[in-house]
Tab-separated table of C-alpha atoms in Angstrom:
chain	number	residue	atom	x	y	z
J	1	MET	CA	-81.030	56.047	164.645
J	2	ASN	CA	-83.749	56.359	167.247
J	3	ILE	CA	-84.138	58.893	170.165
J	4	PRO	CA	-82.765	56.494	172.769
J	5	ARG	CA	-79.545	55.794	170.715
J	6	LEU	CA	-79.123	59.427	170.239
J	7	GLU	CA	-79.258	60.020	173.978
J	8	LEU	CA	-76.604	57.330	174.518
J	9	CYS	CA	-74.421	58.807	171.944
J	10	ALA	CA	-74.783	62.226	173.892
J	11	ALA	CA	-73.844	60.311	177.020
J	12	SER	CA	-70.792	59.001	175.305
J	13	VAL	CA	-69.814	62.562	174.147
J	14	LEU	CA	-70.197	63.929	177.532
J	15	THR	CA	-67.894	61.344	179.010
J	16	LYS	CA	-65.079	62.075	176.431
J	17	LEU	CA	-65.652	65.786	177.080
J	18	PHE	CA	-65.242	65.325	180.772
J	19	ILE	CA	-62.079	63.404	180.339
J	20	LYS	CA	-60.520	66.288	178.262
J	21	VAL	CA	-61.523	68.918	180.720
J	22	ARG	CA	-60.349	66.971	183.615
J	23	ASN	CA	-56.771	66.679	182.344
J	24	VAL	CA	-56.401	70.549	182.142
J	25	LEU	CA	-57.832	71.249	185.459
J	26	ASP	CA	-55.297	72.005	188.261
J	27	PHE	CA	-57.487	71.395	191.268
J	28	PRO	CA	-58.932	68.072	192.776
J	29	ILE	CA	-62.455	66.899	191.799
J	30	HIS	CA	-64.164	65.044	194.680
J	31	LYS	CA	-67.505	64.144	193.093
J	32	VAL	CA	-68.680	63.916	189.539
J	33	THR	CA	-72.412	63.927	188.540
J	34	PHE	CA	-73.681	63.326	184.996
J	35	TRP	CA	-77.324	63.996	184.108
J	36	SER	CA	-79.639	62.692	181.292
J	37	ASP	CA	-83.298	62.848	180.719
J	38	SER	CA	-83.254	59.367	178.936
J	39	VAL	CA	-84.597	56.616	181.127
J	40	ILE	CA	-83.667	54.068	178.489
J	41	ALA	CA	-80.137	55.286	178.173
J	42	LEU	CA	-79.695	55.324	181.796
J	43	CYS	CA	-80.881	51.851	182.019
J	44	TRP	CA	-78.667	50.683	179.396
J	45	LEU	CA	-75.645	52.063	181.462
J	46	LYS	CA	-76.605	49.932	184.307
J	47	LYS	CA	-76.521	46.748	182.115
J	48	ALA	CA	-73.587	44.765	181.260
J	49	PRO	CA	-72.290	45.400	177.794
J	50	HIS	CA	-72.600	41.656	176.579
J	51	LEU	CA	-76.392	41.810	177.380
J	52	LEU	CA	-76.912	44.601	174.800
J	53	ARG	CA	-76.693	44.916	171.082
J	54	PRO	CA	-73.470	45.749	169.470
J	55	PHE	CA	-74.316	49.475	168.980
J	56	GLU	CA	-75.288	50.035	172.559
J	57	SER	CA	-72.626	47.656	173.959
J	58	ASN	CA	-69.686	49.491	172.399
J	59	ARG	CA	-70.864	52.769	173.878
J	60	VAL	CA	-71.926	51.418	177.306
J	61	ALA	CA	-68.610	49.742	177.716
J	62	GLU	CA	-66.778	52.832	176.925
J	63	ILE	CA	-68.787	54.945	179.323
J	64	GLN	CA	-68.631	52.293	181.968
J	65	LYS	CA	-64.835	52.653	182.119
J	66	MET	CA	-65.446	55.652	184.427
J	67	ASP	CA	-67.962	53.830	186.621
J	68	ASP	CA	-66.045	54.467	189.852
J	69	GLN	CA	-65.559	58.040	189.095
J	70	VAL	CA	-69.050	59.408	187.967
J	71	SER	CA	-72.475	59.086	189.103
J	72	TRP	CA	-75.449	59.105	186.699
J	73	TYR	CA	-78.751	60.636	187.495
J	74	HIS	CA	-82.063	61.285	185.650
J	75	VAL	CA	-83.238	64.848	185.215
J	76	PRO	CA	-86.847	65.585	184.484
J	77	SER	CA	-87.471	67.059	181.045
J	78	GLY	CA	-88.962	70.174	182.638
J	79	ASP	CA	-85.728	70.794	184.209
J	80	ASN	CA	-83.500	70.096	181.482
J	81	PRO	CA	-81.577	73.078	180.225
J	82	ALA	CA	-81.124	71.355	176.872
J	83	ASP	CA	-84.641	71.321	176.069
J	84	SER	CA	-84.651	75.130	175.694
J	85	LEU	CA	-82.563	74.436	172.374
J	86	SER	CA	-83.994	71.333	170.928
J	87	ARG	CA	-87.641	72.316	171.513
J	88	GLY	CA	-87.144	75.754	170.053
J	89	GLN	CA	-87.464	79.205	171.672
J	90	LEU	CA	-87.565	82.691	170.564
J	91	PRO	CA	-84.255	84.758	170.936
J	92	GLU	CA	-85.926	87.220	173.521
J	93	GLU	CA	-87.247	84.342	175.656
J	94	PHE	CA	-84.083	82.480	175.477
J	95	MET	CA	-82.148	85.420	176.632
J	96	LYS	CA	-84.159	85.631	179.829
J	97	ASN	CA	-84.292	81.860	180.413
J	98	PRO	CA	-82.976	81.319	184.020
J	99	LEU	CA	-82.714	77.494	183.428
J	100	TRP	CA	-80.255	77.883	180.625
J	101	ASN	CA	-78.378	80.429	182.435
J	102	SER	CA	-78.149	78.833	186.041
J	103	GLY	CA	-79.638	75.414	185.598
J	104	PRO	CA	-82.403	74.030	187.913
J	105	LYS	CA	-82.517	75.628	191.349
J	106	TRP	CA	-82.411	72.339	193.157
J	107	LEU	CA	-78.749	71.973	192.265
J	108	LEU	CA	-77.961	74.482	194.969
J	109	PHE	CA	-79.280	72.118	197.562
J	110	SER	CA	-78.259	68.678	198.974
J	111	ASP	CA	-78.644	65.562	196.895
J	112	THR	CA	-81.273	64.508	199.301
J	113	GLU	CA	-83.514	67.296	197.650
J	114	TRP	CA	-82.647	66.372	194.096
J	115	PRO	CA	-85.845	64.962	191.944
J	116	LYS	CA	-86.882	61.560	192.716
J	117	GLN	CA	-85.346	58.921	190.405
J	118	PRO	CA	-87.533	56.753	188.340
J	119	GLU	CA	-88.264	53.238	189.627
J	120	GLN	CA	-86.487	51.590	186.579
J	121	LEU	CA	-83.124	53.204	187.799
J	122	LEU	CA	-83.505	52.277	191.499
J	123	PRO	CA	-81.218	49.268	192.479
J	124	SER	CA	-83.024	46.142	193.255
J	125	GLY	CA	-82.358	43.233	195.463
J	126	SER	CA	-82.443	40.753	192.882
J	127	THR	CA	-79.226	38.991	191.771
J	128	SER	CA	-80.653	36.526	189.322
J	129	GLY	CA	-78.761	37.965	186.342
J	130	LYS	CA	-80.116	38.369	182.972
J	131	GLU	CA	-83.910	38.319	182.614
J	132	THR	CA	-85.503	36.009	179.928
J	133	CYS	CA	-88.818	36.461	178.242
J	134	LEU	CA	-90.065	33.366	176.461
J	135	LEU	CA	-92.988	33.335	173.966
J	136	SER	CA	-94.773	30.190	172.873
J	137	SER	CA	-97.046	29.614	169.871
J	138	THR	CA	-99.499	26.867	169.227
J	139	SER	CA	-99.147	27.135	165.502
J	140	ASN	CA	-97.352	24.559	163.403
J	141	ASP	CA	-96.444	27.051	160.801
J	142	ILE	CA	-92.669	27.630	160.817
J	143	SER	CA	-92.635	30.034	157.587
J	144	PHE	CA	-91.098	32.545	159.786
J	145	ILE	CA	-87.810	30.648	159.753
J	146	TYR	CA	-86.699	30.013	156.312
J	147	SER	CA	-86.291	33.825	155.498
J	148	ARG	CA	-83.347	33.905	158.026
J	149	PHE	CA	-81.165	31.443	155.847
J	150	SER	CA	-78.895	31.814	153.088
J	151	SER	CA	-77.956	28.074	152.658
J	152	PHE	CA	-80.454	25.340	151.991
J	153	LYS	CA	-78.364	22.658	153.740
J	154	HIS	CA	-78.150	24.793	156.929
J	155	LEU	CA	-82.126	25.314	156.776
J	156	ILE	CA	-82.825	21.572	156.391
J	157	LYS	CA	-80.406	20.713	159.404
J	158	VAL	CA	-82.054	23.388	161.749
J	159	VAL	CA	-85.717	22.104	160.748
J	160	ALA	CA	-84.436	18.460	161.365
J	161	PHE	CA	-83.327	19.203	164.647
J	162	MET	CA	-86.490	21.090	165.478
J	163	LEU	CA	-88.598	17.985	164.240
J	164	ARG	CA	-86.401	15.690	166.329
J	165	TRP	CA	-86.870	17.847	169.556
J	166	LYS	CA	-90.630	18.375	168.952
J	167	ASN	CA	-91.859	15.612	170.981
J	168	LEU	CA	-88.982	15.448	173.560
J	169	LYS	CA	-90.351	16.675	176.941
J	170	SER	CA	-87.421	17.750	179.110
J	171	LEU	CA	-84.269	19.879	178.420
J	172	ASP	CA	-82.008	17.008	179.482
J	173	GLU	CA	-83.490	14.796	176.666
J	174	ARG	CA	-82.863	17.551	174.076
J	175	ARG	CA	-79.255	17.867	175.170
J	176	GLY	CA	-78.873	14.139	174.925
J	177	GLU	CA	-80.237	14.444	171.318
J	178	LEU	CA	-77.348	16.155	169.799
J	179	ARG	CA	-76.033	13.258	167.798
J	180	PRO	CA	-75.534	13.543	164.153
J	181	LEU	CA	-78.548	13.730	162.047
J	182	GLU	CA	-79.549	10.676	160.063
J	183	ILE	CA	-80.235	10.668	156.384
J	184	SER	CA	-83.982	9.854	157.020
J	185	GLU	CA	-84.227	12.990	159.376
J	186	LEU	CA	-82.761	15.246	156.628
J	187	GLU	CA	-85.235	13.876	154.158
J	188	THR	CA	-88.143	14.303	156.314
J	189	ALA	CA	-86.964	17.955	157.056
J	190	GLU	CA	-86.804	18.776	153.473
J	191	ARG	CA	-90.113	17.211	152.670
J	192	LYS	CA	-91.623	19.510	155.648
J	193	ILE	CA	-89.984	22.626	154.147
J	194	VAL	CA	-91.294	21.987	150.492
J	195	ALA	CA	-94.784	20.936	151.818
J	196	MET	CA	-94.680	24.275	153.916
J	197	ILE	CA	-94.003	26.529	150.937
J	198	GLN	CA	-96.560	24.769	148.751
J	199	ARG	CA	-99.204	25.374	151.490
J	200	GLU	CA	-98.139	29.095	151.491
J	201	ARG	CA	-98.215	29.467	147.734
J	202	PHE	CA	-100.638	26.833	146.390
J	203	PRO	CA	-103.538	26.778	149.014
J	204	LYS	CA	-106.263	26.662	146.454
J	205	GLU	CA	-104.571	23.856	144.322
J	206	LEU	CA	-104.053	21.991	147.575
J	207	LYS	CA	-107.624	22.162	148.650
J	208	LEU	CA	-108.865	21.179	145.147
J	209	LEU	CA	-106.555	18.039	145.149
J	210	ALA	CA	-107.666	17.160	148.692
J	211	THR	CA	-111.221	17.293	148.120
J	212	ALA	CA	-111.436	16.242	144.590
J	213	GLU	CA	-114.122	13.522	143.783
J	214	GLU	CA	-113.475	12.962	140.382
J	215	SER	CA	-111.920	9.622	139.266
J	216	LYS	CA	-108.277	9.381	139.666
J	217	GLY	CA	-105.951	8.212	136.759
J	218	ASP	CA	-103.359	5.517	136.539
J	219	ASP	CA	-100.731	8.194	137.853
J	220	ASN	CA	-102.978	9.094	140.823
J	221	SER	CA	-103.668	12.470	139.125
J	222	VAL	CA	-106.878	14.408	139.414
J	223	PRO	CA	-107.585	16.861	136.456
J	224	PHE	CA	-108.688	20.258	137.567
J	225	ARG	CA	-110.608	21.112	134.239
J	226	LYS	CA	-109.232	24.660	134.141
J	227	ALA	CA	-109.972	25.328	137.776
J	228	THR	CA	-106.386	26.429	138.475
J	229	SER	CA	-103.253	27.588	136.600
J	230	LEU	CA	-101.651	24.215	137.089
J	231	ASP	CA	-103.995	22.250	135.002
J	232	GLU	CA	-101.741	21.311	132.176
J	233	LEU	CA	-99.307	19.759	134.526
J	234	ASN	CA	-101.751	16.978	135.808
J	235	PRO	CA	-100.773	17.508	139.447
J	236	PHE	CA	-101.562	14.978	142.434
J	237	LEU	CA	-100.779	14.880	145.965
J	238	ASP	CA	-98.345	12.133	146.950
J	239	GLU	CA	-98.276	10.174	150.294
J	240	HIS	CA	-96.556	13.252	152.078
J	241	ASP	CA	-99.376	15.564	150.752
J	242	MET	CA	-96.799	17.300	148.431
J	243	ILE	CA	-98.091	18.435	145.005
J	244	ARG	CA	-96.265	16.481	142.136
J	245	VAL	CA	-96.325	16.770	138.510
J	246	GLY	CA	-98.043	14.042	136.380
J	247	GLY	CA	-98.203	13.849	132.518
J	248	ARG	CA	-96.633	11.595	130.022
J	249	LEU	CA	-93.428	10.986	131.762
J	250	LYS	CA	-95.343	8.506	133.813
J	251	ARG	CA	-94.755	6.003	131.079
J	252	SER	CA	-91.004	6.417	130.931
J	253	ASP	CA	-88.187	4.378	132.760
J	254	LEU	CA	-87.119	7.169	134.734
J	255	ILE	CA	-87.061	6.929	138.604
J	256	TYR	CA	-90.143	8.183	140.497
J	257	THR	CA	-88.736	11.594	141.442
J	258	GLN	CA	-87.859	12.325	137.700
J	259	ARG	CA	-91.227	11.134	136.346
J	260	HIS	CA	-93.139	12.987	139.094
J	261	PRO	CA	-91.042	15.959	140.378
J	262	VAL	CA	-92.242	18.251	143.298
J	263	LEU	CA	-93.917	21.415	142.244
J	264	LEU	CA	-92.088	24.669	143.544
J	265	PRO	CA	-93.172	28.396	143.207
J	266	SER	CA	-91.101	30.197	140.727
J	267	ARG	CA	-90.278	33.184	143.052
J	268	HIS	CA	-89.725	32.033	146.596
J	269	HIS	CA	-86.774	32.482	148.992
J	270	VAL	CA	-86.453	28.651	149.489
J	271	THR	CA	-86.564	28.112	145.492
J	272	ASP	CA	-83.609	30.566	145.208
J	273	LEU	CA	-81.775	28.656	148.138
J	274	ILE	CA	-82.298	25.264	146.254
J	275	ILE	CA	-80.996	26.747	142.966
J	276	ARG	CA	-77.912	28.195	144.903
J	277	ASP	CA	-77.168	25.074	146.529
J	278	THR	CA	-77.409	23.030	143.333
J	279	HIS	CA	-75.315	25.396	141.406
J	280	ASP	CA	-72.694	25.404	144.272
J	281	SER	CA	-72.594	21.646	144.932
J	282	ASN	CA	-71.991	20.965	141.136
J	283	LEU	CA	-68.920	23.110	140.937
J	284	HIS	CA	-70.736	26.244	139.690
J	285	ALA	CA	-72.364	24.631	136.740
J	286	GLY	CA	-73.634	26.752	134.060
J	287	ILE	CA	-77.629	27.788	133.758
J	288	GLN	CA	-78.790	24.704	131.677
J	289	ALA	CA	-76.747	22.235	133.634
J	290	THR	CA	-78.055	23.498	136.807
J	291	LEU	CA	-81.592	23.694	135.554
J	292	TYR	CA	-81.354	20.081	134.427
J	293	ILE	CA	-79.973	18.868	137.591
J	294	ILE	CA	-82.768	20.550	139.560
J	295	ARG	CA	-85.527	19.113	137.420
J	296	GLN	CA	-84.506	15.643	138.373
J	297	ARG	CA	-86.345	16.374	141.642
J	298	TYR	CA	-88.511	19.528	141.276
């Protein structure tokens, strides 16, 4: 709960208090002015609620119901009576505080002599609607994406669409490319994700495998000679630059992905997603069954 949010809550309390007081008064009120020393909260009150986050949106919508009955103004902190309490003051000084007892002097004058409002609160001639800020990056690293997902299938689909749209030049082309994903696109996206987390967790091993000058074995493996913790797995890079495991299974009749499964880090968000997805897609299989199914590929 930051300061601007607290200021917005105060504005909401002020609105509710006014409604209660107005209902018991027996004389007409021609003009109502509310004051706040929070520029951020006042800017929120000028926005459409749907452009804000839920916390701010709910309170702004409630306050804006009285939009045609009240006017909001900014009061400088030096003229704000509430600061006498929030910033602390000795009792003797507080009893002699004219700001607390009578408010700022300029309230006695016409509104043309009130403090000048900050530029952020002044009406502008623009009617362009919601402002948008776009950031671009030249990096190909998409590691910031997978932490946002709780489903491996959903993650694969999102990355597949990203790869499809990567080389499209116009927005119209991208809108036209909303056809269902093909199996080849999903497989490419999955390889991209696995390669990405391998670069994140096994950078040393990838560098050694890519630059090794030693002779390769029949399974395309390169011995590390105790250079890393993966030596005993006889790892090698496949045609997609992913680390796969070598070893004696190369002589078996199993399919390629079972003889040389892809290497995954033991503690990683994507690894957890793969385990959860395998567990769910196999009707909540037990631990051993789930592990067996996963090891057919990883």
